[in-house]
CSV table of C-alpha atoms in Angstrom, one decimal:
chain,number,residue,atom,x,y,z
A,1,MET,CA,0.1,0.2,-0.1
A,2,HIS,CA,2.9,2.4,0.9
A,3,ARG,CA,4.7,1.8,-2.0
A,4,ARG,CA,1.6,2.3,-4.3
A,5,GLN,CA,1.0,5.8,-2.8
A,6,PHE,CA,4.4,6.2,-3.1
A,7,LEU,CA,4.3,5.7,-6.7
A,8,ALA,CA,1.5,7.9,-7.0
A,9,SER,CA,2.6,11.0,-5.1
A,10,ALA,CA,6.2,10.5,-7.2
A,11,ALA,CA,4.2,10.4,-10.5
A,12,VAL,CA,1.9,13.5,-9.3
A,13,ALA,CA,5.2,15.3,-8.5
A,14,ALA,CA,6.8,14.6,-11.8
A,15,LEU,CA,3.8,16.2,-13.8
A,16,LEU,CA,4.0,19.2,-11.3
A,17,VAL,CA,7.5,19.7,-12.0
A,18,ALA,CA,6.9,19.1,-15.8
A,19,ALA,CA,4.3,21.4,-16.0
A,20,ALA,CA,6.1,24.1,-14.4
A,21,PRO,CA,7.6,26.2,-16.8
A,22,ALA,CA,4.2,26.4,-18.7
A,23,TRP,CA,2.7,27.7,-15.3
A,24,ALA,CA,5.8,30.2,-15.0
A,25,GLN,CA,5.6,31.5,-18.5
A,26,ASP,CA,2.5,32.8,-17.5
A,27,ALA,CA,3.0,34.0,-14.4
A,28,PRO,CA,1.9,37.9,-14.1
A,29,GLN,CA,5.6,38.8,-13.0
A,30,ALA,CA,7.2,36.8,-16.2
A,31,VAL,CA,4.4,37.8,-18.5
A,32,VAL,CA,5.3,42.1,-17.5
A,33,GLU,CA,8.8,40.9,-17.7
A,34,ALA,CA,8.6,39.3,-21.1
A,35,TYR,CA,6.9,42.8,-22.1
A,36,LEU,CA,9.7,45.3,-21.2
A,37,ALA,CA,12.4,43.0,-22.9
A,38,ALA,CA,10.3,43.0,-25.9
A,39,TRP,CA,10.4,47.2,-25.9
A,40,ASN,CA,14.2,47.0,-25.1
A,41,ALA,CA,14.7,44.8,-28.0
A,42,HIS,CA,12.5,47.0,-30.0
A,43,ASP,CA,10.2,44.1,-30.9
A,44,SER,CA,6.7,46.0,-31.0
A,45,ALA,CA,5.2,42.8,-32.5
A,46,LYS,CA,6.3,40.5,-30.0
A,47,ALA,CA,5.5,43.6,-27.0
A,48,ALA,CA,2.0,43.2,-28.8
A,49,GLU,CA,2.0,39.6,-28.5
A,50,LEU,CA,1.9,39.9,-25.1
A,51,PHE,CA,-1.1,42.0,-25.1
A,52,ALA,CA,-4.8,40.1,-24.9
A,53,ASP,CA,-7.0,41.3,-27.6
A,54,ASN,CA,-9.4,43.5,-25.8
A,55,VAL,CA,-6.3,45.1,-23.7
A,56,VAL,CA,-7.0,48.5,-22.2
A,57,TYR,CA,-3.4,50.6,-22.3
A,58,TYR,CA,-4.1,53.9,-19.8
A,59,ASP,CA,-1.3,57.1,-20.1
A,60,ALA,CA,-2.5,59.5,-17.4
A,61,SER,CA,-0.5,62.3,-19.3
A,62,VAL,CA,-3.0,61.4,-22.4
A,63,GLY,CA,-6.9,61.0,-20.0
A,64,LYS,CA,-8.1,58.7,-22.5
A,65,PRO,CA,-7.7,55.0,-22.8
A,66,VAL,CA,-6.7,53.2,-26.0
A,67,GLU,CA,-8.4,49.9,-26.5
A,68,GLY,CA,-7.5,46.9,-28.4
A,69,LYS,CA,-4.3,44.8,-29.4
A,70,GLU,CA,-3.9,46.9,-32.5
A,71,ALA,CA,-4.2,50.2,-31.3
A,72,ALA,CA,-2.0,49.7,-28.3
A,73,LYS,CA,0.6,48.3,-30.6
A,74,THR,CA,0.3,51.1,-33.3
A,75,GLY,CA,-0.8,54.1,-31.2
A,76,VAL,CA,1.6,53.0,-27.9
A,77,ILE,CA,4.5,50.9,-28.6
A,78,ASP,CA,5.1,51.7,-32.3
A,79,ASN,CA,4.8,55.3,-31.8
A,80,PHE,CA,7.6,55.5,-29.1
A,81,LEU,CA,9.7,53.1,-30.9
A,82,LYS,CA,9.8,55.0,-34.2
A,83,ALA,CA,10.3,58.3,-32.2
A,84,VAL,CA,12.7,57.1,-30.2
A,85,PRO,CA,14.4,54.3,-31.8
A,86,ASP,CA,17.3,54.0,-28.7
A,87,ALA,CA,14.5,53.5,-26.6
A,88,ALA,CA,15.3,51.8,-23.0
A,89,TRP,CA,12.9,51.1,-20.4
A,90,THR,CA,14.4,49.9,-17.2
A,91,MET,CA,13.0,48.3,-14.1
A,92,LYS,CA,13.7,50.1,-10.9
A,93,GLY,CA,13.8,47.8,-8.2
A,94,ALA,CA,11.8,44.7,-8.1
A,95,PRO,CA,8.3,44.7,-9.1
A,96,VAL,CA,5.0,44.9,-6.4
A,97,VAL,CA,3.5,41.5,-7.5
A,98,GLN,CA,-0.4,40.7,-5.6
A,99,ASP,CA,-2.6,37.8,-7.6
A,100,ASP,CA,-2.9,39.1,-11.4
A,101,ARG,CA,-1.3,42.9,-10.9
A,102,VAL,CA,2.3,43.8,-11.2
A,103,SER,CA,3.5,47.2,-10.7
A,104,PHE,CA,7.0,48.7,-10.7
A,105,GLU,CA,8.5,52.1,-11.0
A,106,TRP,CA,10.4,52.6,-13.6
A,107,GLU,CA,13.4,54.6,-16.0
A,108,PHE,CA,12.5,55.3,-19.2
A,109,SER,CA,15.6,57.4,-21.8
A,110,GLY,CA,16.6,57.3,-25.3
A,111,THR,CA,16.9,59.9,-28.1
A,112,ASN,CA,14.0,61.5,-29.7
A,113,SER,CA,15.4,60.5,-33.3
A,114,GLY,CA,12.2,60.0,-35.2
A,115,ASP,CA,8.8,62.0,-35.3
A,116,TRP,CA,6.0,61.1,-33.3
A,117,ALA,CA,2.8,59.9,-34.9
A,118,ASP,CA,0.8,62.8,-34.1
A,119,GLY,CA,3.1,64.9,-36.7
A,120,THR,CA,5.8,66.5,-33.6
A,121,LYS,CA,8.7,66.4,-35.6
A,122,ALA,CA,12.2,64.9,-33.9
A,123,THR,CA,13.8,67.2,-31.8
A,124,GLY,CA,17.1,65.1,-31.6
A,125,LYS,CA,17.6,65.4,-28.0
A,126,LYS,CA,18.0,62.9,-24.9
A,127,PHE,CA,16.1,62.8,-22.4
A,128,SER,CA,15.2,60.4,-19.4
A,129,PHE,CA,12.2,60.5,-16.9
A,130,THR,CA,10.8,58.4,-14.0
A,131,GLY,CA,7.5,56.8,-13.7
A,132,ALA,CA,5.3,54.0,-12.6
A,133,SER,CA,3.4,51.7,-14.2
A,134,MET,CA,0.0,49.2,-13.0
A,135,PHE,CA,-0.3,46.0,-15.2
A,136,SER,CA,-3.6,43.3,-14.7
A,137,VAL,CA,-2.3,40.3,-16.3
A,138,LYS,CA,-5.1,37.2,-17.2
A,139,ASP,CA,-4.8,34.0,-19.0
A,140,GLY,CA,-0.8,34.8,-19.2
A,141,LYS,CA,-1.9,38.3,-21.5
A,142,ILE,CA,-1.7,42.0,-20.0
A,143,ALA,CA,-5.2,43.1,-19.5
A,144,SER,CA,-4.7,46.4,-19.1
A,145,GLN,CA,-1.6,48.6,-18.7
A,146,SER,CA,-1.8,52.2,-16.7
A,147,ASP,CA,1.6,54.7,-16.8
A,148,TYR,CA,2.1,57.4,-14.7
A,149,TYR,CA,4.7,60.0,-14.8
A,150,ASP,CA,5.8,63.2,-15.6
A,151,ALA,CA,4.7,64.3,-18.7
A,152,LEU,CA,5.7,68.1,-18.7
A,153,GLY,CA,9.1,67.4,-17.1
A,154,PHE,CA,9.3,64.7,-20.3
A,155,TYR,CA,8.3,67.3,-22.8
A,156,LYS,CA,10.8,70.2,-21.4
A,157,GLN,CA,13.6,67.4,-21.8
A,158,LEU,CA,12.6,67.4,-25.7
A,159,GLY,CA,12.0,71.3,-25.7
A,160,LEU,CA,8.4,71.2,-26.7
A,161,MET,CA,7.5,73.0,-23.3
């Protein structure tokens, strides 16, 4: 009897260990870290793959959410990566993770060497500013992202104000 229980327990443990990498990849922190890595690789398609189809992206400086995977890809990721081809998005410290939510402080830096999607011409100026983001991850995809940062300081560094 004990041998059967041991073998059954060992089989269950082996299945859990084999399945753990799939669980770990879908873990909210791992999803957000992969998203950040895609941004830093300047791969907007890979970053957008991590969005849920109905993602809601909120930039506090804009005030109106962008809804949907394609709109978030073109309106946010592509816009920034085209305007700042050398963009670097760095997590400051460890993220705060609670259930399906991930938050962290960050620094975003680069050189505005490309035009912005709204028609604002490139300034050629370097910049660096800090902010914070909050993510909600459901079923291994980013369901929402909210960014909060000093937009005025950012625009001043670019010479736009």
